[in-house]
Coordinates of C-alpha atoms (C1' of nucleotides) in Angstrom, one line a residue:
Chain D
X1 CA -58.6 15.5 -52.0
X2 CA -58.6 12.5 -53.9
X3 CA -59.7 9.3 -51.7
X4 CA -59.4 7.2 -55.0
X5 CA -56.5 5.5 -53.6
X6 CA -58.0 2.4 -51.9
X7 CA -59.9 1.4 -54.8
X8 CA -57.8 2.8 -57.4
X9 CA -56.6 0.1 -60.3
X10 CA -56.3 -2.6 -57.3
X11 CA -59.3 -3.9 -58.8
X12 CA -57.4 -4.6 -61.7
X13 CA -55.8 -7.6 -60.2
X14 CA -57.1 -11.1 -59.9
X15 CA -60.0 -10.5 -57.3
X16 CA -62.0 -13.1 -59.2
X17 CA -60.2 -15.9 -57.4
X18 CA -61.4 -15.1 -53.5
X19 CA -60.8 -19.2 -52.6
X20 CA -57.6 -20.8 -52.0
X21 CA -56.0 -21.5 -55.5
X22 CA -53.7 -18.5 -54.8
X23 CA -52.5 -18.7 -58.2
X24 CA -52.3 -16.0 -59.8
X25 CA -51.1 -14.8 -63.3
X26 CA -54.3 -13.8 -64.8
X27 CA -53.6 -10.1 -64.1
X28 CA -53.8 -8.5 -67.7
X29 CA -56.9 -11.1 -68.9
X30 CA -59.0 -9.4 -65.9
X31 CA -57.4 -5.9 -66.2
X32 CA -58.4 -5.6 -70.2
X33 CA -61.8 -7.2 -69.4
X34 CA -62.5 -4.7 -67.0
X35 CA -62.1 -2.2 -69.6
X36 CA -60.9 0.4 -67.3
X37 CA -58.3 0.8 -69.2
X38 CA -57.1 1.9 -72.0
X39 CA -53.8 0.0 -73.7
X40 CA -51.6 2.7 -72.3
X41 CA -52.6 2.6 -69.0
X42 CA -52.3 -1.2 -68.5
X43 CA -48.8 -1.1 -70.5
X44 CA -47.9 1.7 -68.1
X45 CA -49.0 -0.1 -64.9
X46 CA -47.3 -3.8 -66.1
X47 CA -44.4 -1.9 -66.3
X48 CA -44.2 -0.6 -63.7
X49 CA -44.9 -4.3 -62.2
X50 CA -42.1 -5.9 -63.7
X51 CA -39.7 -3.1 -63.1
X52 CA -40.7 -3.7 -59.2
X53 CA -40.7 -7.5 -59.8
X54 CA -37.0 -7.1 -60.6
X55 CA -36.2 -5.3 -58.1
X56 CA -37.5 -7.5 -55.7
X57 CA -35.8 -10.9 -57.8
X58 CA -32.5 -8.9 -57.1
X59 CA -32.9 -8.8 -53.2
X60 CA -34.7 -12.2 -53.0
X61 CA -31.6 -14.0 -54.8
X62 CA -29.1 -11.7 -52.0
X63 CA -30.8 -12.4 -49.0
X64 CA -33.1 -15.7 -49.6
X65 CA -37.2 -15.4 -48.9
X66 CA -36.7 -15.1 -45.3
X67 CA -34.7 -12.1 -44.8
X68 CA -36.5 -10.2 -47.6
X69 CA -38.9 -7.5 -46.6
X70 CA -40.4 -5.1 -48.5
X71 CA -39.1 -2.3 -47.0
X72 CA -35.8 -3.7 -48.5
X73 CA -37.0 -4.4 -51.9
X74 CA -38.2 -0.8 -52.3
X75 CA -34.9 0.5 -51.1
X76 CA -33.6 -1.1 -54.3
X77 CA -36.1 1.1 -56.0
X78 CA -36.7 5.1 -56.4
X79 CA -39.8 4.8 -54.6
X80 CA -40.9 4.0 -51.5
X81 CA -42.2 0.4 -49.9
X82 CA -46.2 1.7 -50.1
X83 CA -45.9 1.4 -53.5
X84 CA -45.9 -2.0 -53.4
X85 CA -48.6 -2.7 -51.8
X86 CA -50.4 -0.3 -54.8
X87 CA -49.3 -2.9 -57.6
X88 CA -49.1 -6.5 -55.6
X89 CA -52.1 -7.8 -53.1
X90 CA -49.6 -8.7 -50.7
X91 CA -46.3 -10.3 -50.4
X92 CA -47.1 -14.0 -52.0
X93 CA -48.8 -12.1 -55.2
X94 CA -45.4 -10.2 -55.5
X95 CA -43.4 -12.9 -54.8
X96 CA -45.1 -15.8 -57.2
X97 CA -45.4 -12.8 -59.7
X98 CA -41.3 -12.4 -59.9
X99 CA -41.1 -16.3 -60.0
X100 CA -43.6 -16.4 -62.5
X101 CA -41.6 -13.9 -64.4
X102 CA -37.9 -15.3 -63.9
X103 CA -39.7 -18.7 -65.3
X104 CA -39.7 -17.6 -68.8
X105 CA -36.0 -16.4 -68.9
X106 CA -35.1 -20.0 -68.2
X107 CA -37.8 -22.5 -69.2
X108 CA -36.2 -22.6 -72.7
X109 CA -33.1 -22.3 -71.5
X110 CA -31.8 -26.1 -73.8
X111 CA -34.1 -25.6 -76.4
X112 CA -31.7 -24.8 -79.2
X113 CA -29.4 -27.6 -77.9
X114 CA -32.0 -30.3 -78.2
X115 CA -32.7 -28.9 -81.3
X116 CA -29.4 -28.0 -83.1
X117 CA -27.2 -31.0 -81.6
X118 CA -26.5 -33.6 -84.6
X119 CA -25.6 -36.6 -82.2
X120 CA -25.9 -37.9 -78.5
X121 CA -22.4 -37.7 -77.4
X122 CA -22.8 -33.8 -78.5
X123 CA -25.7 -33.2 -76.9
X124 CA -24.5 -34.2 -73.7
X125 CA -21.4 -32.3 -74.0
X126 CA -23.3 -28.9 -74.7
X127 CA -25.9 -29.5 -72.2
X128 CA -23.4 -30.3 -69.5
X129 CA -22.1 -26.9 -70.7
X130 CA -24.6 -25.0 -70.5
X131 CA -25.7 -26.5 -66.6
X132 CA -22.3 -25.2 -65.7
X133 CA -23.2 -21.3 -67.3
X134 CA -26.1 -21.1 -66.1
X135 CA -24.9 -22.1 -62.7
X136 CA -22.0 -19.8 -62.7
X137 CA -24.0 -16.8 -64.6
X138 CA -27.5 -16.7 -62.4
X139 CA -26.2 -18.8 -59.5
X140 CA -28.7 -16.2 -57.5
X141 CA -31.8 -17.2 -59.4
X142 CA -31.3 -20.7 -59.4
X143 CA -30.6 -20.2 -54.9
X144 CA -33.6 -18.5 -55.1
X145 CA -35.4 -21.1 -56.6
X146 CA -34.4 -23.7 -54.7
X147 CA -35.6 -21.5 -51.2
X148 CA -38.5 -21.0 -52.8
X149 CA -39.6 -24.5 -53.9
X150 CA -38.1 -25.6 -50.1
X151 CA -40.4 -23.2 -48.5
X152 CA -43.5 -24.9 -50.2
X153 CA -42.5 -27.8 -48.4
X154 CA -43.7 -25.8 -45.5
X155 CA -46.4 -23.2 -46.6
X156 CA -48.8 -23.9 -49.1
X157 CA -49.5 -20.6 -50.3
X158 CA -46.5 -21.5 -52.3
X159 CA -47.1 -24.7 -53.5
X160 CA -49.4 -24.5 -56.4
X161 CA -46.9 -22.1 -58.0
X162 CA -43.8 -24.2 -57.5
X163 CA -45.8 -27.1 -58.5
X164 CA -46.5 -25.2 -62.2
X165 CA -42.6 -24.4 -62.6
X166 CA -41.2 -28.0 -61.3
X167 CA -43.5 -29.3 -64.3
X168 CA -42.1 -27.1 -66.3
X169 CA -38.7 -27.6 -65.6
X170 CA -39.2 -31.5 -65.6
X171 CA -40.4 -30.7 -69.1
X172 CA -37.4 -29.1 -69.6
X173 CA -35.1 -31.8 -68.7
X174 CA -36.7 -34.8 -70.1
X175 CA -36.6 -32.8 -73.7
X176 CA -33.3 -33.1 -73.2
X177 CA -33.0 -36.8 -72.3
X178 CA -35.4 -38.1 -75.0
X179 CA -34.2 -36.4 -77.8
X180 CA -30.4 -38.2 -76.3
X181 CA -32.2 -40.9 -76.1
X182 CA -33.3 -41.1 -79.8
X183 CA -30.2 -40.1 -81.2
X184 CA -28.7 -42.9 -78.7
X185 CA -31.6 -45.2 -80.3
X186 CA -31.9 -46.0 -76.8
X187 CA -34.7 -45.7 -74.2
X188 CA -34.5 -43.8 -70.8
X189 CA -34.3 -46.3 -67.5
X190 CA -35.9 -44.0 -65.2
X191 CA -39.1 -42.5 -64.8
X192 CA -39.9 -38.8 -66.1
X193 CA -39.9 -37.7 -62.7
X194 CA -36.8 -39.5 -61.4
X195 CA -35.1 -38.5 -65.0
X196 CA -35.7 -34.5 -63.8
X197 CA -34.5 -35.2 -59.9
X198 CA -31.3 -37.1 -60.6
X199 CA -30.0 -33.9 -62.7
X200 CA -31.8 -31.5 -60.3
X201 CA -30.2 -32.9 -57.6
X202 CA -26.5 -33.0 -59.4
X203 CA -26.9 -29.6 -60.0
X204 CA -28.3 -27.9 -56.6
X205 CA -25.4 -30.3 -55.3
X206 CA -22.5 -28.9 -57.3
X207 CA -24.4 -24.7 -56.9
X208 CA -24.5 -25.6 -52.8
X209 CA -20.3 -26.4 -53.3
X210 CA -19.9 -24.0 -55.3
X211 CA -21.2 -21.3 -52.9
X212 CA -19.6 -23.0 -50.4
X213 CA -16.0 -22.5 -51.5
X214 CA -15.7 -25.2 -53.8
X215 CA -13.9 -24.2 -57.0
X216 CA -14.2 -27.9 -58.5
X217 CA -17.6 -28.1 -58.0
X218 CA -18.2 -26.9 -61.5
X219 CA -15.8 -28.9 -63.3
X220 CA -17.6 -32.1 -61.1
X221 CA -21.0 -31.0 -62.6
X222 CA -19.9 -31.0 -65.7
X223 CA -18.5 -34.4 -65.9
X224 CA -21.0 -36.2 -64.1
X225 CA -23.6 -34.6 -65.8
X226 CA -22.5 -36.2 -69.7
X227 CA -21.9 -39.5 -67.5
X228 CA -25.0 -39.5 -66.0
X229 CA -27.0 -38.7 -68.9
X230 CA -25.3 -41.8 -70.8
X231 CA -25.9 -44.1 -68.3
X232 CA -29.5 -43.6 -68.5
X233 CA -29.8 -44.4 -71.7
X234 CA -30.8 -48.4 -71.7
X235 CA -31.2 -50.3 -74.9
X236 CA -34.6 -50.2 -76.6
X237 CA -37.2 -53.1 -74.4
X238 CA -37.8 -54.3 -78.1
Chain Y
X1 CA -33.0 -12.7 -5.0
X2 CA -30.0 -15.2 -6.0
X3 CA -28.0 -12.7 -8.9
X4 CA -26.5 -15.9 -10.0
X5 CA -28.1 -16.2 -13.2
X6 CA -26.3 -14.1 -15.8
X7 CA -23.0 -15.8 -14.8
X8 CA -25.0 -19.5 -14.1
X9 CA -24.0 -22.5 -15.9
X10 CA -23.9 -20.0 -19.3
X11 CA -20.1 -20.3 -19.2
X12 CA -20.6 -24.1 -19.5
X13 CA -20.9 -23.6 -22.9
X14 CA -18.3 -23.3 -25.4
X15 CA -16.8 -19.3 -24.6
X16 CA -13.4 -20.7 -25.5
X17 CA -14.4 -20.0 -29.5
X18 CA -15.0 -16.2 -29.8
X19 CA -14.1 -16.0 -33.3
X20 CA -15.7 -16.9 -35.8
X21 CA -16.0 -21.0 -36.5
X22 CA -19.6 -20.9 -34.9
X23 CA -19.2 -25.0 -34.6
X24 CA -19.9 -25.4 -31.1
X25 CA -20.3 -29.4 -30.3
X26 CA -17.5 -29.0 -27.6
X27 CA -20.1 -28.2 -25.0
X28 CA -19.5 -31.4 -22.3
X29 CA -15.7 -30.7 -22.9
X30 CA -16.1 -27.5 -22.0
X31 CA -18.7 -27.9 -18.6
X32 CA -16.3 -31.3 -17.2
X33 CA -13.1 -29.1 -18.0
X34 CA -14.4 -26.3 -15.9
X35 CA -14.6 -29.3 -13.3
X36 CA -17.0 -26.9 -11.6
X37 CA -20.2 -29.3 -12.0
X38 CA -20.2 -32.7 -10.7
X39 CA -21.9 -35.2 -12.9
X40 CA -25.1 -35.4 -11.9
X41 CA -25.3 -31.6 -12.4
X42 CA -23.7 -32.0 -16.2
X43 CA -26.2 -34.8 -16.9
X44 CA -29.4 -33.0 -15.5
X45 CA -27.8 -30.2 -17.9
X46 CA -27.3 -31.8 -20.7
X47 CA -30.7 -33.8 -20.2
X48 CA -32.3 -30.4 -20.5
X49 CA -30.7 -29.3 -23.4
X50 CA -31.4 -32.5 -25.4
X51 CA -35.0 -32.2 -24.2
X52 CA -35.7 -28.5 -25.4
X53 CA -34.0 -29.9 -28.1
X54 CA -36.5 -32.7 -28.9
X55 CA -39.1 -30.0 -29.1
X56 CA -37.2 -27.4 -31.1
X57 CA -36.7 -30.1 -33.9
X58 CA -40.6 -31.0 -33.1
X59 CA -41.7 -27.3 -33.6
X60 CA -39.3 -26.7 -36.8
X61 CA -40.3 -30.3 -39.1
X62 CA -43.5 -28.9 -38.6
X63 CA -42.9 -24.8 -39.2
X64 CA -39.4 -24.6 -41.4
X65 CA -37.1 -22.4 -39.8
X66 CA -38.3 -19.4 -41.1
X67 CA -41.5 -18.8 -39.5
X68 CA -40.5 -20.9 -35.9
X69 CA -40.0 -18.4 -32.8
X70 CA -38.2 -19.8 -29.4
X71 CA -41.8 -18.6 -27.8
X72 CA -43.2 -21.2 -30.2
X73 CA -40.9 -23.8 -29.3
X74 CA -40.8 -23.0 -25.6
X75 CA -44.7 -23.7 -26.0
X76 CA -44.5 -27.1 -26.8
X77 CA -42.8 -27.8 -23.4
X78 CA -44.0 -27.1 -19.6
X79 CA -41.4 -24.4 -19.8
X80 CA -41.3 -20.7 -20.5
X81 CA -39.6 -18.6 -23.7
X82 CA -36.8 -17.3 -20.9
X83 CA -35.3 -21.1 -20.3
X84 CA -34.1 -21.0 -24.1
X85 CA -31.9 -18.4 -23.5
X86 CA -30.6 -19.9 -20.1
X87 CA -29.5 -23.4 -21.8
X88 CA -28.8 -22.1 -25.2
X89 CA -26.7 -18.7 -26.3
X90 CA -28.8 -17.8 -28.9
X91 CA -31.1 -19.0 -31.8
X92 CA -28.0 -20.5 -34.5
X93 CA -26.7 -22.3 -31.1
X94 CA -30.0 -24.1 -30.4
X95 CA -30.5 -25.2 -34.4
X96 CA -27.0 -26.2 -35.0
X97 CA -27.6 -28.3 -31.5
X98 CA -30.5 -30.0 -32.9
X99 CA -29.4 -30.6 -36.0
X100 CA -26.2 -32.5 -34.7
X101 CA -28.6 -34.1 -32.6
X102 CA -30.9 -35.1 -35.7
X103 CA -28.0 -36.1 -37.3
X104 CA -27.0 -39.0 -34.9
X105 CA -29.7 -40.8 -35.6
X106 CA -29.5 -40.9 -39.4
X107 CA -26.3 -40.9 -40.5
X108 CA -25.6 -44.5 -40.1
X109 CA -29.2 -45.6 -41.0
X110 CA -28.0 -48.0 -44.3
X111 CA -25.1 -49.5 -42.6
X112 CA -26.9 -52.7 -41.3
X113 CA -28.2 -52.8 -45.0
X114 CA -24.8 -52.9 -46.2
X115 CA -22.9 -55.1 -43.8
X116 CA -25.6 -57.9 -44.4
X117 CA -26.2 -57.7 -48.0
X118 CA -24.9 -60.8 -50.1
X119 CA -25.7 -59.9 -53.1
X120 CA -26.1 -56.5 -55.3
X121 CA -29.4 -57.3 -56.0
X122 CA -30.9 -57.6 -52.3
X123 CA -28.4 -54.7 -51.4
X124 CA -30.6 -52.4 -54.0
X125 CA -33.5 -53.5 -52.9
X126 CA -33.3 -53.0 -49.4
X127 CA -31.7 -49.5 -49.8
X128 CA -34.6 -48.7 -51.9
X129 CA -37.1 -49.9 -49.6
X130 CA -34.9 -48.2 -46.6
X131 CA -35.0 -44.6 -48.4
X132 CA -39.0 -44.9 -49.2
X133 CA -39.3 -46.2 -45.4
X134 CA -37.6 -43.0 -44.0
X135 CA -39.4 -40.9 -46.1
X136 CA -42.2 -41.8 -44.7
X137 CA -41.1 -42.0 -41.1
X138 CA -39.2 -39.1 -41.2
X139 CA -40.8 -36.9 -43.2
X140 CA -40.9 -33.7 -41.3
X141 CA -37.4 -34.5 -40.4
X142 CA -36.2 -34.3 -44.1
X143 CA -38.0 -31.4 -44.6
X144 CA -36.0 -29.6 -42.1
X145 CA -32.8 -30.9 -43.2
X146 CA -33.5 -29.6 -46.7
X147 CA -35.0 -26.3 -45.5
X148 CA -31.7 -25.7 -43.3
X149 CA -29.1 -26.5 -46.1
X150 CA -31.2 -24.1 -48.1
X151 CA -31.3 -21.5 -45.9
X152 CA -27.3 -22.2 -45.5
X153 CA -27.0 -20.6 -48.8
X154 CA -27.8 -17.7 -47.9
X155 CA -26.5 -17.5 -44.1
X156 CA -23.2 -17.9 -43.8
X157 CA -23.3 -19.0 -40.0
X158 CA -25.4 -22.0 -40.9
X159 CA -22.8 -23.1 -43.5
X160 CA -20.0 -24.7 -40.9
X161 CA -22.7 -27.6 -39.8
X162 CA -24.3 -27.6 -43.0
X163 CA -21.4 -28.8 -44.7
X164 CA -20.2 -31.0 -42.1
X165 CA -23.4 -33.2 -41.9
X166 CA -23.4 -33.1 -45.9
X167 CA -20.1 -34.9 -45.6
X168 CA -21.5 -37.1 -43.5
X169 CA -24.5 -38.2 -45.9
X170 CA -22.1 -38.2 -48.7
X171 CA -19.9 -41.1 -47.0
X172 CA -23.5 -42.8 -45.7
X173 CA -24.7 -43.0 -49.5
X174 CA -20.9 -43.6 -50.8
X175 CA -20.9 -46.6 -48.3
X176 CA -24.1 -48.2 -50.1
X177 CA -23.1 -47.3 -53.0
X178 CA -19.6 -49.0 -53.1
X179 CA -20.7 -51.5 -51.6
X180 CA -23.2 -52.5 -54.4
X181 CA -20.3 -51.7 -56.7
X182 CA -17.9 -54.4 -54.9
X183 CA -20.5 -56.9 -54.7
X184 CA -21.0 -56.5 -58.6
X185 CA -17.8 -56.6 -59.2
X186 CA -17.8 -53.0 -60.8
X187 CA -16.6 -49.4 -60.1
X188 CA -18.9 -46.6 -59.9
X189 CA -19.3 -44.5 -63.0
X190 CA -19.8 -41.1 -60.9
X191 CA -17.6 -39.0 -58.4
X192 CA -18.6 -39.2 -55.0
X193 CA -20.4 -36.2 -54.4
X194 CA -21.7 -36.7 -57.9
X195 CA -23.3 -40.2 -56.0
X196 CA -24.8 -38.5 -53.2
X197 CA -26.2 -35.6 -55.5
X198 CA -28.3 -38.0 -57.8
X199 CA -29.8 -39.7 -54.5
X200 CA -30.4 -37.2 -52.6
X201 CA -32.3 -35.0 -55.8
X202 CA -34.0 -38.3 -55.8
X203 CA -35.0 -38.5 -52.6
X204 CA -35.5 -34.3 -52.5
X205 CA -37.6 -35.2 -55.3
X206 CA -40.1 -37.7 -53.2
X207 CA -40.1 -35.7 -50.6
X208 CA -41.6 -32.5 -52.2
X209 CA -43.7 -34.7 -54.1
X210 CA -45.5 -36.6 -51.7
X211 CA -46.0 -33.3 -49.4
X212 CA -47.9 -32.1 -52.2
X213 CA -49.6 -34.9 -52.6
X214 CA -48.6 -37.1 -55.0
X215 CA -49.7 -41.0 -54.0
X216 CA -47.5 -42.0 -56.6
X217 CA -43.9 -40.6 -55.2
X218 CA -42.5 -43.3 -53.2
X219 CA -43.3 -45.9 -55.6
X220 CA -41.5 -44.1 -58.1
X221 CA -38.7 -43.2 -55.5
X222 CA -38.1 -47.0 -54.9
X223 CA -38.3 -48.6 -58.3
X224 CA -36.3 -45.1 -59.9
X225 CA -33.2 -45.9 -56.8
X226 CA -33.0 -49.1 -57.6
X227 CA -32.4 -48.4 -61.6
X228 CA -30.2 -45.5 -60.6
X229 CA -28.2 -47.7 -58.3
X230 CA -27.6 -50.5 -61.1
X231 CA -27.2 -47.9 -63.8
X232 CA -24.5 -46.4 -61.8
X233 CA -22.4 -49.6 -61.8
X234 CA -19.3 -49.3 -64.6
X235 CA -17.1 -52.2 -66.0
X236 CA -14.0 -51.9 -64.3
X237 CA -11.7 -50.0 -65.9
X238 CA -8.6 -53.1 -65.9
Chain O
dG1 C1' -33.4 -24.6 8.9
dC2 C1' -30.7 -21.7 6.5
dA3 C1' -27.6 -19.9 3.1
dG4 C1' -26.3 -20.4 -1.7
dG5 C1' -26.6 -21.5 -6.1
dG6 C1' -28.9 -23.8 -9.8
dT7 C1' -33.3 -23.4 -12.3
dC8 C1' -37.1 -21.0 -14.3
dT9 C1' -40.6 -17.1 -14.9
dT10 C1' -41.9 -12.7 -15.9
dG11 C1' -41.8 -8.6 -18.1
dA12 C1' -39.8 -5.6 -20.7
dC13 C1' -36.6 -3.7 -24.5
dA14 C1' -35.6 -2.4 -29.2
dG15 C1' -36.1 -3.7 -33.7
dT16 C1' -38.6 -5.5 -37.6
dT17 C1' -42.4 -7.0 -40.2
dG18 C1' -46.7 -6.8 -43.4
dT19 C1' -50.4 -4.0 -43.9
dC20 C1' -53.2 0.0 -44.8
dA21 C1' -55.4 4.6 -44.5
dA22 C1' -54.9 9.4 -45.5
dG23 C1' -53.4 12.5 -48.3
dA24 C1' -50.1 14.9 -51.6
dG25 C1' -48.4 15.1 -56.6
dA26 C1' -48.9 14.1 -61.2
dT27 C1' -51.4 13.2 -65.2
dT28 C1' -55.2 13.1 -68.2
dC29 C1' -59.3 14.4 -70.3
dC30 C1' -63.2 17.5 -71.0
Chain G
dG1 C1' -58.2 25.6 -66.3
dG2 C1' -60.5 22.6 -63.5
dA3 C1' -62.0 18.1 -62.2
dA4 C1' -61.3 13.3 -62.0
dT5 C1' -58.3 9.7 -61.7
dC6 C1' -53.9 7.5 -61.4
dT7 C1' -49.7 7.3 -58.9
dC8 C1' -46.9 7.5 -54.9
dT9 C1' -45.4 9.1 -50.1
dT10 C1' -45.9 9.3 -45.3
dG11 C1' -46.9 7.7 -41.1
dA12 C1' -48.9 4.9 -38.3
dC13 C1' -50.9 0.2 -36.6
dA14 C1' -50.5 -4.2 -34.4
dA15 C1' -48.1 -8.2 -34.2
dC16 C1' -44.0 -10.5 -33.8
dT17 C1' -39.1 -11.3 -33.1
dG18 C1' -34.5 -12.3 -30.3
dT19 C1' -32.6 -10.9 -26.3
dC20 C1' -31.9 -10.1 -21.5
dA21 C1' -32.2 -8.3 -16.7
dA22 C1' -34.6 -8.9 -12.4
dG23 C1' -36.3 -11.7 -9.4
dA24 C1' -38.9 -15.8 -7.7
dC25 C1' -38.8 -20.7 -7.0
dC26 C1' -36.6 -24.9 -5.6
dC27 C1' -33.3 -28.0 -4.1
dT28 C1' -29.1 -29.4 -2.0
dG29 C1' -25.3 -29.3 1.4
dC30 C1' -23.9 -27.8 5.7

DNA sequence: GCAGGGTCTTGACAGTTGTCAAGAGATTCC
DNA sequence: GGAATCTCTTGACAACTGTCAAGACCCTGC
């Protein structure tokens, strides 16, 4: 008895979207327009969600995209890997769902500093900082990230995902150099985009070293970083 | 019949490293110390190997590692899956081949650029205009290279090579770089992986852009290196 | 021209993967 | 308490992977 299964709350995700945007985070909007369910219910099955969602970050920042299954994912679970397939579409959904997810821990992440830091020179200091925690405290997340937004290069079911969060965290960044910048009543030499990749690319550096072995890696990052961000300050084209 | 196979040429490669270094470049060593091949027979080898090779690297710009198979390689020659296995020991042996292969090629790619440079200026220039050329060029090539030192993050057998052809891009960029700093009569502001970090996240940076399609990347790419390359320039500390 | 060894093909193996259908439990609601 | 629905397990599927053994082809040297 009960065949319900196959179109059980599956309906509840995104089917709206059969073309090839693949994006997709507009889970509760079409659940709680359905109005299947009550508040409960969707609470109940979102929780679920995230709780598999973080199960599945944990083994994707171990063993990279490739080597993740979902066999492997559920193992980290008390359940087994067909429930997976109950609360994602398929492997993409799950996987741009825990990205999407991990995004908000870290989107913020120098908000306060930008905010709270009277002058450049302490800016710089406390964001260099805080590159260096963040690197030694979720240097998993921030490898997954990087596997992630390399595998776009390749498949484009990942792209328009990546895309979003790059943009986000070139937002990110450039807070952080314009607001140095204004307290440095200076102007930034290099583009927005260029601005984000210059400190994107000192910090996968130093998290590649530092996985490799490299104890000073950190200590490198740090000092280049408040360097770095001072040299692109240029004086104001008055 | 002929039962020579499983002890054929296979010994030509390196069987002297049993451990655990997983380098193996030492293969010609190896086959001309055995003295058991004369040198047409090492040559026709090797000729074989660098052309499975060719195709390997062909099949992976194009696929990433993850999803290329040795049938999918083997099907971009006139040979079968089985010849892999017969001139390479396994799948890490044939990548870590190719990539030292790959590497040959690029690693020296500025040095004209630096050697016949008589100012800063044009040396900034040209380097800019050299890193947006190979972008384009080389594009799947790039986006191998990035996808392998990602994936060395996570796997420690890709690590060894990984890190050695880092090195090897760190001293091709330090080259430019103090160079232009010599020329200008300057130091450089940054440490030396710190150099290589903010150019390569530059160039990482291009690259994913312009596979997504953004017109705009290597435009950006070229007028952002040649900022970045002037902004990295320091008064001498006397 | 024949033996021998280098070269390559074929076919299979054991394992893994994403996916999904069938159904069993559990929960909720009347 | 029973029916309906949500939740989860089980087991299977087809496809794919790296690997390797058996043998066929080919080419050279005697």
């Amino acid at each position: 008895m009960g065949v319900a299964c196959p179109e059980g709350p599956r309906d509840a995700r995104n089917d709206d979207e059969d073309g090839e945007s693949g994006v997709s985070h507009a889970t509760q909007e079409a659940a709680s327009a359905t109005g299947r369910f009550e508040r409960a219910g969707i609470d109940k099955f979102e929780a679920r969600r995230a709780e598999l969602a973080d199960a599945a970050l944990a083994t994707l920042g171990e063993l990279g995209l490739a080597r993740t299954s979902l066999r492997e994912i559920a193992q980290k679970t008390d359940f087994s890997h067909g429930v997976l397939h109950y609360y994602f579409r398929d492997k993409v959904e799950l996987i741009t769902y825990c990205v999407r997810r991990y995004k908000e821990h870290c989107v913020t992440r120098y908000d306060a500093i930008v905010a709270e830091s009277p002058d450049a020179a302490t800016l710089s200091e406390r964001f260099a900082d805080a590159l260096v925690a963040t690197l030694l405290d979720d240097t998993a997340m921030h490898r997954l990230w990087y596997d992630l937004r390399t595998q776009a290069m390749f498949d484009g079911a990942l792209l328009p995902t990546v895309v979003d969060l790059d943009r986000q965290l070139e937002d990110m960044i450039w807070r952080v150099v314009s607001q140095h910048a204004e307290l440095a009543a200076s102007d930034v030499a290099l583009s927005r985009a260029g601005v984000y990749a210059v400190f994107d690319g000192l910090f996968e550096g130093s998290l590649q070293r530092h996985l490799a072995g490299d104890t000073a890696a950190t200590g490198r990052l740090r000092t280049d970083a408040v360097v770095l961000l001072t040299r692109l300050m240029a004086e104001p084209s008055s």
